[in-house]
Each structure stands twice: as C-alpha cells, then as structure tokens.
CSV table of C-alpha atoms in Angstrom, one decimal:
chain,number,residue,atom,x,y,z
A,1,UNK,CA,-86.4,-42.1,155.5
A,2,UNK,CA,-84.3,-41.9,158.4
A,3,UNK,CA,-81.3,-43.5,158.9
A,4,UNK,CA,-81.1,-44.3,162.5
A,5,UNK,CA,-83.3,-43.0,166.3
A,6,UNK,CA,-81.3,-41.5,168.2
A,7,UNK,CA,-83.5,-41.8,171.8
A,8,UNK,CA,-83.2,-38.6,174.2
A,9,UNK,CA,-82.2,-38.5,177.7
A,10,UNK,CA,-85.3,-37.7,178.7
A,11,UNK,CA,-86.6,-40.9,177.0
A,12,UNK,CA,-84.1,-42.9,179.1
A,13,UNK,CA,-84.5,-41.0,182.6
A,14,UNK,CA,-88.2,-41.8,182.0
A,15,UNK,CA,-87.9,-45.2,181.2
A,16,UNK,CA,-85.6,-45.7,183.9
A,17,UNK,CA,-88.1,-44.4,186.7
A,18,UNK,CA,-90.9,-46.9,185.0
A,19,UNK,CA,-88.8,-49.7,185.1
A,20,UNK,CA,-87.8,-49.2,188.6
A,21,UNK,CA,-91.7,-48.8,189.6
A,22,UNK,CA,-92.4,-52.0,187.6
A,23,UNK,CA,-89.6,-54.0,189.5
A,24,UNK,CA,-91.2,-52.7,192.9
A,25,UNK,CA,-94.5,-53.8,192.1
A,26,UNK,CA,-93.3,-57.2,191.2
A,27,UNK,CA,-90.7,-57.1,193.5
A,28,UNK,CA,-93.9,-57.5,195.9
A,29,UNK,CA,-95.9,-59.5,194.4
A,30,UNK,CA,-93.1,-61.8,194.1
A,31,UNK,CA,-94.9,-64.9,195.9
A,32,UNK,CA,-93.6,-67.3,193.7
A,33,UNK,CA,-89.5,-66.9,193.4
A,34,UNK,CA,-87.9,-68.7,190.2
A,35,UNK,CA,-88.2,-72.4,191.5
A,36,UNK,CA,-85.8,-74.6,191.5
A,37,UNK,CA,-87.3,-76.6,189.1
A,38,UNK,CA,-87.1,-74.0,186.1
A,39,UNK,CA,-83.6,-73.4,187.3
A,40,UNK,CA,-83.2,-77.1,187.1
A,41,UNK,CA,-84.7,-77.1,183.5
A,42,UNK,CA,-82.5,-74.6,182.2
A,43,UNK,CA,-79.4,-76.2,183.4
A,44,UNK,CA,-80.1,-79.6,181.7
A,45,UNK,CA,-80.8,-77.1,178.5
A,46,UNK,CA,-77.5,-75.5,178.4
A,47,UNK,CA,-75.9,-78.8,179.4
A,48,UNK,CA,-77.1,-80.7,176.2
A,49,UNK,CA,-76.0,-77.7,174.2
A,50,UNK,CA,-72.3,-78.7,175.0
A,51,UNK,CA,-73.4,-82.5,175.7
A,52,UNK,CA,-72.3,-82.4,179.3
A,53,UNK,CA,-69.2,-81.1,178.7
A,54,UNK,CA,-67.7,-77.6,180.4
A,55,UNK,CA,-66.3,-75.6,177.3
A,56,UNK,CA,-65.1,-72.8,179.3
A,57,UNK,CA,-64.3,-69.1,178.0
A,58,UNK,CA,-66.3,-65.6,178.1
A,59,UNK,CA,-68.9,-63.6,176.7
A,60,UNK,CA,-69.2,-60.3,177.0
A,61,UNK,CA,-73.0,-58.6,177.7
A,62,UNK,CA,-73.9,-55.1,177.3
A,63,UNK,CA,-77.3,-54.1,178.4
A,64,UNK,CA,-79.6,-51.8,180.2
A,65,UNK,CA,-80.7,-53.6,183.7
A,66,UNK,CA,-79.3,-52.5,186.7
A,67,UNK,CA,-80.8,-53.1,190.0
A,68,UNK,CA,-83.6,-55.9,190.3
A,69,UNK,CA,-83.6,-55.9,186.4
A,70,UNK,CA,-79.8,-56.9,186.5
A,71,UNK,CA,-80.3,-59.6,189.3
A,72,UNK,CA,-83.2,-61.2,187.7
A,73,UNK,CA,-81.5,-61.3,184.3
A,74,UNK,CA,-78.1,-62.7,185.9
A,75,UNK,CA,-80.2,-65.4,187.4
A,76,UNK,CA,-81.7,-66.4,184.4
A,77,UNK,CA,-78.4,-66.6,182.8
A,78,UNK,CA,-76.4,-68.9,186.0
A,79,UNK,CA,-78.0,-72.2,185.0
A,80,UNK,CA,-76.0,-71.4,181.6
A,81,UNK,CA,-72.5,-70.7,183.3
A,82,UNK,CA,-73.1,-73.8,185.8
A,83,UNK,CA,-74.0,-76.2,182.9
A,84,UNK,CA,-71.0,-75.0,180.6
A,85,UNK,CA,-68.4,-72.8,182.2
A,86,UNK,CA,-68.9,-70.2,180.3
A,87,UNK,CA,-68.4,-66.6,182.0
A,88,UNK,CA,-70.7,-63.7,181.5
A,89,UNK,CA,-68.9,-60.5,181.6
A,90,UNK,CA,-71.7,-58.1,182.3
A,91,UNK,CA,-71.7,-54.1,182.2
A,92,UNK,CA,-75.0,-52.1,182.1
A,93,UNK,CA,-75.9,-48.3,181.5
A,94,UNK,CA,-79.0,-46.8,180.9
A,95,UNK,CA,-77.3,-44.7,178.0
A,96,UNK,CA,-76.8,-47.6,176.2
A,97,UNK,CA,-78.0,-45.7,172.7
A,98,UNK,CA,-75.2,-43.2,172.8
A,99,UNK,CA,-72.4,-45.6,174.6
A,100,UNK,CA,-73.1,-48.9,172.2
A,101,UNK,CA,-73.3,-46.8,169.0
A,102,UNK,CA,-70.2,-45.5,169.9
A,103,UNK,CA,-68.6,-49.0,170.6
A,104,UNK,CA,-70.0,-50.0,167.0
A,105,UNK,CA,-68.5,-47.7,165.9
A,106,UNK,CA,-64.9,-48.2,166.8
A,107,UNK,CA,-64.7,-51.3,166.6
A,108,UNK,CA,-65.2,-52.4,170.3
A,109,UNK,CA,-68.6,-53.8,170.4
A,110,UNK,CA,-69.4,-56.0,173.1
A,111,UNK,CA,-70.1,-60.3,172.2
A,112,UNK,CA,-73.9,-59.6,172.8
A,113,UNK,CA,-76.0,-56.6,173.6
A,114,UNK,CA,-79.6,-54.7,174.2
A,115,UNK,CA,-80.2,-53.4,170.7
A,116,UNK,CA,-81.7,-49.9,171.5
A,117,UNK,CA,-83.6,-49.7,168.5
A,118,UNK,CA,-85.2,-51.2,165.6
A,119,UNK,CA,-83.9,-48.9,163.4
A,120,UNK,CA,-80.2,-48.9,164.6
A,121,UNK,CA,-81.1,-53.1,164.5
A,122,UNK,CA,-81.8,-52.5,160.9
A,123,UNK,CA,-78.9,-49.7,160.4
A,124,UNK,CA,-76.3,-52.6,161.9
A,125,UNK,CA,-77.7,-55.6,160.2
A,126,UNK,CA,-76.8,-53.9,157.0
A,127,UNK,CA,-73.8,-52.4,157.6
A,128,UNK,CA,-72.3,-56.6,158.8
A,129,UNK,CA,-72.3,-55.1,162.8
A,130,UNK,CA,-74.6,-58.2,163.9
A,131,UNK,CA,-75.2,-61.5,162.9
A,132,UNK,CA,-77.9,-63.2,161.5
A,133,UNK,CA,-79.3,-65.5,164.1
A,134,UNK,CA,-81.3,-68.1,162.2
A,135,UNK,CA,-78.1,-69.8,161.3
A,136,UNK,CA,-77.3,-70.1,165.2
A,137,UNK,CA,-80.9,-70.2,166.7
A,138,UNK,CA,-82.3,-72.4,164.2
A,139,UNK,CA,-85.2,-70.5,162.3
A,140,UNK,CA,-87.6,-73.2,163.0
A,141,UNK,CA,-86.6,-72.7,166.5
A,142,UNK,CA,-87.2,-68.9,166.6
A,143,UNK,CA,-90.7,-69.8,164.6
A,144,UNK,CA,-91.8,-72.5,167.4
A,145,UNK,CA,-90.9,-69.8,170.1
A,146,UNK,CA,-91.7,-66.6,169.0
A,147,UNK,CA,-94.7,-65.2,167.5
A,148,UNK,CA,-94.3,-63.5,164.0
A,149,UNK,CA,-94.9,-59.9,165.7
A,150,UNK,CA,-91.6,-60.4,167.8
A,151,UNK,CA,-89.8,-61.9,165.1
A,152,UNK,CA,-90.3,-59.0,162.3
A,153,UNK,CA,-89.7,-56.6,165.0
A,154,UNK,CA,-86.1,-58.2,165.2
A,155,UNK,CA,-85.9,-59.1,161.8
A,156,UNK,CA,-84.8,-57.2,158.6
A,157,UNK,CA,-84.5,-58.6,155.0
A,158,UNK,CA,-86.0,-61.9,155.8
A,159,UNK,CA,-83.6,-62.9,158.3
A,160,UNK,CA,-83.7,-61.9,162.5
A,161,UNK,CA,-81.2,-60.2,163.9
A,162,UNK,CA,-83.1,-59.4,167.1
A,163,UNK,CA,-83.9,-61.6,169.6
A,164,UNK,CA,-86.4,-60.2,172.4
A,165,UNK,CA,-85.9,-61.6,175.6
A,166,UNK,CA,-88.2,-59.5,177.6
A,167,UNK,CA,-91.8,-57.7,177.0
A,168,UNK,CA,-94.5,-55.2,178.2
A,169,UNK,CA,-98.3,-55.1,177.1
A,170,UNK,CA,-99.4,-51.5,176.6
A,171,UNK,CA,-102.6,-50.3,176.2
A,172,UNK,CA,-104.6,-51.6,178.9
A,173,UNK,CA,-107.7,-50.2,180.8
A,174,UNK,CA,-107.8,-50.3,184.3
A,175,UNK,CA,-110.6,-50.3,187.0
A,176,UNK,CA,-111.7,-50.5,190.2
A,177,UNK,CA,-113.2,-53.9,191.0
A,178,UNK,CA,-115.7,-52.5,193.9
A,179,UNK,CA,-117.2,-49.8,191.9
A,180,UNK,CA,-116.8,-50.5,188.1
A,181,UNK,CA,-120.2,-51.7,186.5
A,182,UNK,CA,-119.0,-51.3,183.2
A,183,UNK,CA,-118.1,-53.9,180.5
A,184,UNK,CA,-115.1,-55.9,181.9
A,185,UNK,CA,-114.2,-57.1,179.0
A,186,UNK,CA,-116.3,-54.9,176.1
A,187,UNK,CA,-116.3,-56.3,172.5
A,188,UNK,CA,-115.2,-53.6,171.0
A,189,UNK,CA,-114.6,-50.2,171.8
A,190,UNK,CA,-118.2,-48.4,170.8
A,191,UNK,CA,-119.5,-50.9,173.9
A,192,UNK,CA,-117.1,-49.2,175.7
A,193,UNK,CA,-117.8,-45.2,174.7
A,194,UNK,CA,-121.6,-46.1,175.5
A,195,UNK,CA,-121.2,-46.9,178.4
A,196,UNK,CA,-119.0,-43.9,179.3
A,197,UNK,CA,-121.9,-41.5,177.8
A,198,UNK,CA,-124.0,-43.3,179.7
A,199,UNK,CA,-121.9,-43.2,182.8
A,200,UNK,CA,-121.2,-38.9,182.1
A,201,UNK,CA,-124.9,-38.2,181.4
A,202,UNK,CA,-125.5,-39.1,184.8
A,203,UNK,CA,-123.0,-36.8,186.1
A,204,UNK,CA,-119.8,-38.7,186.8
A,205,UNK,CA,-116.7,-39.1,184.3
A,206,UNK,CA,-115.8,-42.4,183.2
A,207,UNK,CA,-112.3,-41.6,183.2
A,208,UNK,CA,-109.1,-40.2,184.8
A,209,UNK,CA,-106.9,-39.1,182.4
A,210,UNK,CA,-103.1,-37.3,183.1
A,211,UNK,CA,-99.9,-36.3,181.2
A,212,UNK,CA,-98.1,-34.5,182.8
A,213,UNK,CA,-94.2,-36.1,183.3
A,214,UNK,CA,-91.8,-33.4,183.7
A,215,UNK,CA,-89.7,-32.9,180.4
A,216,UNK,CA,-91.2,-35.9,179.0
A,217,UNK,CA,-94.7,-34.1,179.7
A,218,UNK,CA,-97.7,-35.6,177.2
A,219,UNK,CA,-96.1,-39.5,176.9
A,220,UNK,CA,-98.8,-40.6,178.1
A,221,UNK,CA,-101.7,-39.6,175.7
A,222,UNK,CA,-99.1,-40.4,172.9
A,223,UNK,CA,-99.7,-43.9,173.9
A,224,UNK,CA,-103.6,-43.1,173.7
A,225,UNK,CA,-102.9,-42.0,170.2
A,226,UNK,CA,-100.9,-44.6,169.2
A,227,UNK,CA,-103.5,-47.2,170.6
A,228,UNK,CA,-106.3,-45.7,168.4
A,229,UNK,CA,-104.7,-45.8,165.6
A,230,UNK,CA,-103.3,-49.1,165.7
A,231,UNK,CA,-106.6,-50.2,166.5
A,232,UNK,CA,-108.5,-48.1,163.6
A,233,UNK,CA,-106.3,-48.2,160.7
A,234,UNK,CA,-104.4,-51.1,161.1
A,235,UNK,CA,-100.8,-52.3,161.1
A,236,UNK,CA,-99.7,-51.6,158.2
A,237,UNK,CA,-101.2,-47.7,158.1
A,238,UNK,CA,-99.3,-47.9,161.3
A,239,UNK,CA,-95.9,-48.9,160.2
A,240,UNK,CA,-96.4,-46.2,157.5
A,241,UNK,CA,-96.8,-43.7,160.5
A,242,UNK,CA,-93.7,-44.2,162.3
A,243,UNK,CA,-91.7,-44.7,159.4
A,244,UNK,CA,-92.2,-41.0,158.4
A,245,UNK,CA,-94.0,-42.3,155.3
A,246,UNK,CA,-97.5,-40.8,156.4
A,247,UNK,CA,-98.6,-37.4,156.7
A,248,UNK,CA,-99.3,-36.0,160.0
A,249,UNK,CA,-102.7,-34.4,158.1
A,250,UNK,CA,-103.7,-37.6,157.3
A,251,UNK,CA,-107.3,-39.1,158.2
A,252,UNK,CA,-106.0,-41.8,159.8
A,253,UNK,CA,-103.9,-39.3,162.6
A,254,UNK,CA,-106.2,-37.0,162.7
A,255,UNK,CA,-109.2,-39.6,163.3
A,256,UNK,CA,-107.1,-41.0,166.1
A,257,UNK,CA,-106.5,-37.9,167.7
A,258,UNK,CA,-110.0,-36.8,167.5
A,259,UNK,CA,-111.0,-40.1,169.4
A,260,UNK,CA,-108.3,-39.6,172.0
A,261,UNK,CA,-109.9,-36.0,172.0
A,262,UNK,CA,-113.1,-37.0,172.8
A,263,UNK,CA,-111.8,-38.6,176.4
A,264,UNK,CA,-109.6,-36.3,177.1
A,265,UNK,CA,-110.8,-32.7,176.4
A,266,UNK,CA,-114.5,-33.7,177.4
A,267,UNK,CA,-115.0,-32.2,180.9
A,268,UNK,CA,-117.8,-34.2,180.9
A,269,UNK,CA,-115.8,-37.3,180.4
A,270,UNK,CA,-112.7,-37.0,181.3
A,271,UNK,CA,-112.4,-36.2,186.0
A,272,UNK,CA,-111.2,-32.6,186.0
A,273,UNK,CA,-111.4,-32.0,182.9
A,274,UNK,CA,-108.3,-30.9,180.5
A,275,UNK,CA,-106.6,-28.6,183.0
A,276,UNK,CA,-106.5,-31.8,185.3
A,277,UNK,CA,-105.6,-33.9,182.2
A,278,UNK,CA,-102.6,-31.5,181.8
A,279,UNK,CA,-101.3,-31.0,185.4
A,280,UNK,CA,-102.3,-34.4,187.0
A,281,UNK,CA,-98.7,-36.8,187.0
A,282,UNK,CA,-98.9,-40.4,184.8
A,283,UNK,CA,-98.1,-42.0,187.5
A,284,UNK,CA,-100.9,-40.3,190.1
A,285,UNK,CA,-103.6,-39.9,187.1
A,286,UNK,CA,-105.4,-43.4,188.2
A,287,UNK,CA,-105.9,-42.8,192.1
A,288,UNK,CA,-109.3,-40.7,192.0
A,289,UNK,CA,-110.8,-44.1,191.2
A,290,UNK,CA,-109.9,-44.8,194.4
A,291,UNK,CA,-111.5,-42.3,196.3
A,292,UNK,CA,-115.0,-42.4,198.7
A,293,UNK,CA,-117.3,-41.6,196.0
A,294,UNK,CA,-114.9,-42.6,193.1
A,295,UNK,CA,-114.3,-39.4,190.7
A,296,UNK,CA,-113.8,-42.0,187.7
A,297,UNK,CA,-113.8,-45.4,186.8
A,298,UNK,CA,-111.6,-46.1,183.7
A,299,UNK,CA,-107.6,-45.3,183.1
A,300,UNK,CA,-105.7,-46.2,180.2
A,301,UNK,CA,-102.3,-47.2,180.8
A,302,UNK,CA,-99.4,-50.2,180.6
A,303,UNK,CA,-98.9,-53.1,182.6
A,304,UNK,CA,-96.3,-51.2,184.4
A,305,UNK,CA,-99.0,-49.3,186.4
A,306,UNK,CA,-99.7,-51.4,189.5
A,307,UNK,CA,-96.9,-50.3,191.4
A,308,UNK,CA,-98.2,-46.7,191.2
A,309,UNK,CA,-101.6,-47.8,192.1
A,310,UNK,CA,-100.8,-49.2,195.4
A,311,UNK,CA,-97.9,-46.7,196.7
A,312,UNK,CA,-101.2,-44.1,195.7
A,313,UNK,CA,-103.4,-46.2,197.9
A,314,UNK,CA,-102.5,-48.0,200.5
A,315,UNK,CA,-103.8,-51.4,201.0
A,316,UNK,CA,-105.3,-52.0,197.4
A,317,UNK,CA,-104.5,-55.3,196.3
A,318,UNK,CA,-104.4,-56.4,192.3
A,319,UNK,CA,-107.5,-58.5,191.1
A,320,UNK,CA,-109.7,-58.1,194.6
A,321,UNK,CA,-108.8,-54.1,194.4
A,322,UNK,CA,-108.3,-53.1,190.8
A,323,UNK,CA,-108.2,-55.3,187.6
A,324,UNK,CA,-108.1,-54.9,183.7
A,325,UNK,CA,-108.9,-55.7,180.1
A,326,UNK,CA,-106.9,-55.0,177.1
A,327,UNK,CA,-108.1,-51.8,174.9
A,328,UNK,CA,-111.3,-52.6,172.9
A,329,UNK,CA,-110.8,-53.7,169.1
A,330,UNK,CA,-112.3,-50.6,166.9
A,331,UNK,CA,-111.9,-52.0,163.5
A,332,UNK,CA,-112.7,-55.6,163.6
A,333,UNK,CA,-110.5,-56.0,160.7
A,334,UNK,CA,-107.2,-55.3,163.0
A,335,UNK,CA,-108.5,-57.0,166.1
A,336,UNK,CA,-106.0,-58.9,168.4
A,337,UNK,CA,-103.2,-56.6,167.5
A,338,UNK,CA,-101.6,-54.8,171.2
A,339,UNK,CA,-98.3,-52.6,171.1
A,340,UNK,CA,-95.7,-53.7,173.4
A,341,UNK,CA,-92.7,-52.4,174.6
A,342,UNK,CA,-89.5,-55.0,175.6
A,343,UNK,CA,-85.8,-55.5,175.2
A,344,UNK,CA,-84.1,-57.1,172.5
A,345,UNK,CA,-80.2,-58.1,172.3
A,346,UNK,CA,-78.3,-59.0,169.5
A,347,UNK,CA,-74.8,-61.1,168.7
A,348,UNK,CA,-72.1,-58.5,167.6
A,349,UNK,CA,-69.2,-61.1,167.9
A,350,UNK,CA,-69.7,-64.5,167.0
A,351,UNK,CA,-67.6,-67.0,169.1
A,352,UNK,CA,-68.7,-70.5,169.7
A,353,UNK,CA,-69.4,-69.2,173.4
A,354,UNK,CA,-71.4,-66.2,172.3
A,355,UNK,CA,-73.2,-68.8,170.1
A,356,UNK,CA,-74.3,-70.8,172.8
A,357,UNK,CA,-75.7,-67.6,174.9
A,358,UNK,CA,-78.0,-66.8,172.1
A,359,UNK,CA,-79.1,-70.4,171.8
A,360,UNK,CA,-79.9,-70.6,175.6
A,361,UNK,CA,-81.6,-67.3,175.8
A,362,UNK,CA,-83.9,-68.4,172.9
A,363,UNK,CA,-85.2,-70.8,175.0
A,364,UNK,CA,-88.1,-71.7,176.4
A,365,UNK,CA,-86.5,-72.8,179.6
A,366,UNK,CA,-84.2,-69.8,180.0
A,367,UNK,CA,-87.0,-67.4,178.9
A,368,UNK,CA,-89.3,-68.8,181.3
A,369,UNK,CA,-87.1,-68.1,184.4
A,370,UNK,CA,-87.0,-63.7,184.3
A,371,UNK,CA,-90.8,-63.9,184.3
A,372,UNK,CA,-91.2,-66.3,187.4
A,373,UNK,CA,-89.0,-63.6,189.1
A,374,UNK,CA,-91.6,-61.1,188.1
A,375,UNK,CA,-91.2,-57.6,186.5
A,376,UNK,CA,-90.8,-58.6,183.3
A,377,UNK,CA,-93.1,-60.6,180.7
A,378,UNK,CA,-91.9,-63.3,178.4
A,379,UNK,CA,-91.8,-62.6,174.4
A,380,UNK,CA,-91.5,-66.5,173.8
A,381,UNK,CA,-94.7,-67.8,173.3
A,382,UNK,CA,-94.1,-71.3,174.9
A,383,UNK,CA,-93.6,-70.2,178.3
A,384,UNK,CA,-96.3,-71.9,180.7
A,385,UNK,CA,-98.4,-68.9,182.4
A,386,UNK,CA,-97.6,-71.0,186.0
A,387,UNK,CA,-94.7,-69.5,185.8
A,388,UNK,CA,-95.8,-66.4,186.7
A,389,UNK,CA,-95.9,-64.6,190.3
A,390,UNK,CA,-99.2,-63.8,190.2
A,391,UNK,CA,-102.4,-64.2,188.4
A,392,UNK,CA,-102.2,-60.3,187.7
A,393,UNK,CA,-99.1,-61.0,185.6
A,394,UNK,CA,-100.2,-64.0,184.2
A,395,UNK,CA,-103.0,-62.1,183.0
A,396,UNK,CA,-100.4,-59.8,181.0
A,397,UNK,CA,-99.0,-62.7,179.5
A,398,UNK,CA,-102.2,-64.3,178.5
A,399,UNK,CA,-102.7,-60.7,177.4
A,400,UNK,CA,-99.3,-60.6,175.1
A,401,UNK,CA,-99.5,-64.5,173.6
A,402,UNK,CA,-103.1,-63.9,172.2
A,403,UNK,CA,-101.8,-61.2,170.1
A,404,UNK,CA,-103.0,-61.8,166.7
A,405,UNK,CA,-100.1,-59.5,166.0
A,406,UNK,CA,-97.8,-57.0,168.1
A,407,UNK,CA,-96.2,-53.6,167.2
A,408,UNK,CA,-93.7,-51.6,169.0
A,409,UNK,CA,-94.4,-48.2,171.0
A,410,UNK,CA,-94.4,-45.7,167.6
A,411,UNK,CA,-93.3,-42.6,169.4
A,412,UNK,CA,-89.9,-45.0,170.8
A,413,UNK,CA,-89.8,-45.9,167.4
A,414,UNK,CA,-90.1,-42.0,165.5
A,415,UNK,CA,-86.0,-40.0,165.7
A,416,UNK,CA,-86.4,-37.7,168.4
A,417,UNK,CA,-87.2,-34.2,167.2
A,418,UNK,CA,-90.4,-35.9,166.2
A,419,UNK,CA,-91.4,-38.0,169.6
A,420,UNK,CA,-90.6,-34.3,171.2
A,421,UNK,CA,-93.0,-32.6,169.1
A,422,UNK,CA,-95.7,-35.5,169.2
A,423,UNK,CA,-95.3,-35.0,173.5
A,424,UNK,CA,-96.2,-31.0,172.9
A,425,UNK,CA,-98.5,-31.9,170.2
A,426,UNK,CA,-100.5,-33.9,173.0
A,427,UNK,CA,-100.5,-31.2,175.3
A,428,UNK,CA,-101.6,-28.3,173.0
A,429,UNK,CA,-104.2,-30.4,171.4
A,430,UNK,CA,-105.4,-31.4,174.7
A,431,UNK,CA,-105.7,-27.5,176.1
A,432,UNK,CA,-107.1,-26.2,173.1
A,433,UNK,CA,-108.6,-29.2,170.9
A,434,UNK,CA,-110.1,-26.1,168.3
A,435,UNK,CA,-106.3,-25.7,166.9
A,436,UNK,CA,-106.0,-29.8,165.7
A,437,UNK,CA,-105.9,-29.0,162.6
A,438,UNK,CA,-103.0,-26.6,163.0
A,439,UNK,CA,-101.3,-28.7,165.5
A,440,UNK,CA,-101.2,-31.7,162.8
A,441,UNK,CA,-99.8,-29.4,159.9
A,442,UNK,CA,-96.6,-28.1,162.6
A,443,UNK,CA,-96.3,-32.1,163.3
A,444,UNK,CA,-96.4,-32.9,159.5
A,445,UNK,CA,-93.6,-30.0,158.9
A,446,UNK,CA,-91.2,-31.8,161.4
A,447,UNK,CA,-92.1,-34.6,159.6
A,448,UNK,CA,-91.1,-33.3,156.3
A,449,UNK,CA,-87.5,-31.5,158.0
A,450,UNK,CA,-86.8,-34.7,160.0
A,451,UNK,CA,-87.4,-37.8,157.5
C-alpha cells in the first residue's frame, strides 16, 4: 500500500498543455460571459455568511491555474471579497505536488490549497495537515451539493476533507455529425462494436485511434483501458486496481486490455492501423474524420478535445460539425458510472476567514460562476445547465450530473513508476498485442516492487 503519489513532471507539462487547449476552446465558445446576475447571486451568498457585515482579513490560496484558469477562478471568488472584505492572497505553480508537499512539510502551508492527490489528501488528513470540512461546510450541505462520487473522492474515514471545485468528463466518443450513421447514443457498448464490424467489413475503419504524446507517449489508450474496465468490472474491482491491491495478470486487466486491443491493433478497425495508432499525436488522432472521404468515424477521448478538433480543421463548429455520447455501458451492472478528472482544494489553516472561503466555494452560487466562464465543468450538482456557454458544454455537464457514480483517472491515481510503466505498457501491447501476456506479468512486477 503506498503511502503517497508522487505525480512526474511529465504528468504536469502534459496536463498543462491540455488545460491550456481546453481554456482556448472555451475561451471561444465563450458566448455567454459570467452574467451579472450569477455575480449578483454570489455576492448576496457571501454577504449573508457575515450578515452584511465586512469582517476584513486574508486568506491565503495556493493552486494550480494560471492564465485563463487563474482569471476565471479569481472571478468566481470577487463577489466573496466585495461582499466581506476578505483578501485572497493568491500564488499558483503548476508544480504544486513537489512545492505544497514541501510547504506541509515545514510547517508553512498555505490557508487553502489544490490538493494534488487523493492519496496525499488521505496521507494529510491523517497526519492533522487538513481539516475536516463537514464541521465548516455543513455535511448536509456537501450532501445537497455534491454527489457521493465527488464526496468519497475527497473524503477519508467518513468525513471530507476535499472539496472539488472544478471537473472533466472522460471517456467520451466523438463523431462527425455529416457522416456518422452509427448509434448516437448506443445502449451499450456490443451496439456499438457491431456496428464497427459492420462499418470495417465494408472496408472502412470505424475508428481513429493515437498515442503518441512525447514523454508521456501511450496516455491516451491508458484512458481506453481504464474506461473498459470501469465499465466491465465495476467500481469496486476498480478501486482494487489503482490501489495496487489487484494483480496486473488478473482477468479483469487483461479482459480490458484485450477489448482496448481489439480497436486498436485491428488494422481493420482501427485508420492506419497500429503503426498509425503509435505515431499519430493525441491531440491530431481525431482529424481523419474530417477528411473528403472520412478515414474513420469514431474517437475516444475527454471533453477537453474540441479545441484540438477545430485548430485541426478549420471552420468545424461543435454540435452542427462534430458531437458525442458518453462510452457505452458493458456490464449493465456498473452502468452510469464515468471517470472524471477535476481539482480539489482543501483548508490547511483554519481561521474564521479561511472558514468562510470554504463555505462560499461550496456553493451553488459560487460554483456556478467558473462554469458560465467556460473551460471548466461544475462538480456540484445543483448548478443550473443555463449556466453554461454553450450547449456543447452543457452537454458535459448533463454528462457528469447523471453519473450514477464517478471515479477518478486511475493512472493519475497509481505512484509514478507504475503510471510510467502502464504508458509503455500501452505502447508495446499495441505494436505487438501477441506479447499481452508478458507485458501484464512486467506490469504486475512493478506492482509488486512499487506497492
């Protein structure tokens, strides 16, 4: 059992480049700025916190954003420091694993800051580093708000320590609305391969697949993987996974991987076939879908995509141009469940003004105020889809509240000797799919070293 995840560099400079695509695509699509009215909203909140009165003081934020990220997120927080006088001293760094552990460590933690973890959540809340926030949030608060998914995320031994502020949907399928006659929104996933046997027997793959990311090379089908499983085993088989608590030899991985397999190291089914799969960039993988004939019609990816898709092709517009659905269920048992990806912060230093922060950005009028700035989805469950700047985006967060129940990106999740090895794992299955079952027993010796 590992103690704590220590993300790599890599990890970060990749995250960073997809969170600076996501802000452009919403950045663009920004047709409905936060109104006035939200803004409005949010004020009166953090005014009846302090009952109209101006209690002054700091608080001190740590967090990743920077950029578009950092504007948005200041802006959702001004209503807060108009209503009460509160300051918000804010600092950002995208190394915020290695710099905030650091800080915990001696002593110097900030009032409030992005978690980068849920195990270092967990490794804090039991060492006394954060506070329990159902005593300052209200737990029936947190319940009304938040969906259990979030809340266990953030949580450990019964009470939450976490408190997610923003989200991503993962795991959605993509297509091109002129020339997709597939299921658009296929009951389960065997609808779904049928029609992509269908679609290669008559000589043109269903989908574009493509991993290749620099040093972060095979991300991308690790999100495939992840997806399956979740979907075919369940939860709980899932948690097991990431944990380190099962085998890499097990059915359950190897069943995912297989399925994955069948996609991507199928020339038949997959535009290029596995050399393509392996050279072909994430973030360029989805544009022969595009193309006059289309080379594919399908691509699996997160919500982050769009940006990519219209910098690839010029002039394609979101719903009229491209669209999607969410990943098919597999096992009906574990339907409704979607992995996500977000940002959670947590209270380090409790002071009655660091108190009130956490209050106002549990709430549904400060949660709903990022969102309508766009970029970003909204974990709290209770924040109208109107808000959104676009229907695309209040797809994604029709998407994320229907979640029967959500689970965090495993490999983000696994320390980082293992997510390494799961990226290479991905990219040796996927050139030579005959060695799986000697791949799985080198992933399931890490596993054994590592945990």
């Amino acid at each position: 059992m590992r103690s704590s995840v220590m993300r790599s560099s890599v990890q970060h400079i990749h995250k960073a480049l997809l969170l600076g695509a996501c802000s452009t695509f919403f950045l663009a699509h920004s047709a409905f700025a936060a109104t006035a009215d939200l803004e409005k909203k949010a004020f009166n909140y953090a005014s009846s916190l302090v009952k109209g009165q101006k209690p002054g003081g700091k608080v001190s934020v740590f967090a990743v954003w920077s950029g578009v990220e950092q504007e948005n997120f200041l802006r959702a927080i001004k209503p807060f420091t108009d209503a009460t006088g509160i300051q918000v001293e804010y600092e950002a760094t995208r190394d915020i694993n290695a710099v905030l552990t650091t800080r915990v460590q001696g002593g110097n933690a900030p009032d409030i800051a992005v978690v980068p973890s849920i195990s270092l959540l967990q490794e804090w809340a039991e060492g006394g580093k954060l506070t329990d926030l159902d005593g300052i949030v209200g737990t029936s608060v947190l319940e009304k708000n938040f969906g259990p998914g979030f809340l266990d995320l953030g949580g450990y031994k019964g009470k939450t320590y976490g408190l997610f502020i923003n989200a991503d949907v993962k795991g959605l399928v993509w297509y091109n609305t002129k020339t997709y006659k597939g299921p658009k929104n296929p009951k389960n996933w065997d609808e779904l391969a049928a029609w992509a046997s269908k679609t290669a027997a008559a000589g043109t793959t269903p989908w574009c697949v493509g991993v290749e990311s620099g040093a972060a090379s095979g991300w991308a089908g690790t999100d495939w993987v992840e997806n399956i499983l979740l979907r075919q085993s369940g939860p709980r088989v899932y948690d097991q996974w990431y944990q380190g608590k099962l085998p890499w030899t097990s059915n359950e991985v190897k069943s995912a991987f297989q399925a994955f397999g069948k996609v991507a190291t199928d020339p038949k089914m997959v535009y290029g076939g596995p050399t393509t799969v392996l050279t072909t960039n994430f973030s360029d993988a989805a544009t022969p879908m595009f193309g006059n004939p289309p080379k594919c019609f399908l691509h699996h990816q997160a919500s982050f995509i769009p940006s990519f898709l219209e910098k690839n092709t010029p002039g394609l517009q979101a719903i009229t141009g491209y669209n999607f659905f969410g990943f098919p269920n597999i096992n009906p048992q574990y339907a409704g469940t979607i992995e996500i990806n977000g940002d959670m912060v947590g209270l380090f230093k409790k002071t009655p003004q660091s108190a009130l922060l956490m209050k106002y950005l549990a709430s549904t009028e400060a949660q709903s105020i990022w969102p309508s700035l766009g970029g970003k989805l909204s974990p709290n469950k209770r924040v109208a889809l109107s808000v959104l700047p676009n229907k695309m985006a209040a797809g994604f967060q029709k998407t994320l509240n229907g979640a029967r129940s959500v689970r965090f990106d495993a490999s983000d999740l696994m320390p980082d000797r293992i997510n390494k090895a799961f990226w290479k794992a991905i990219l040796d299955y996927v050139q030579n799919p005959s060695r799986l079952d000697a791949i799985l027993q080198e992933l399931e010796k890490t596993r054994q070293e590592v945990y």
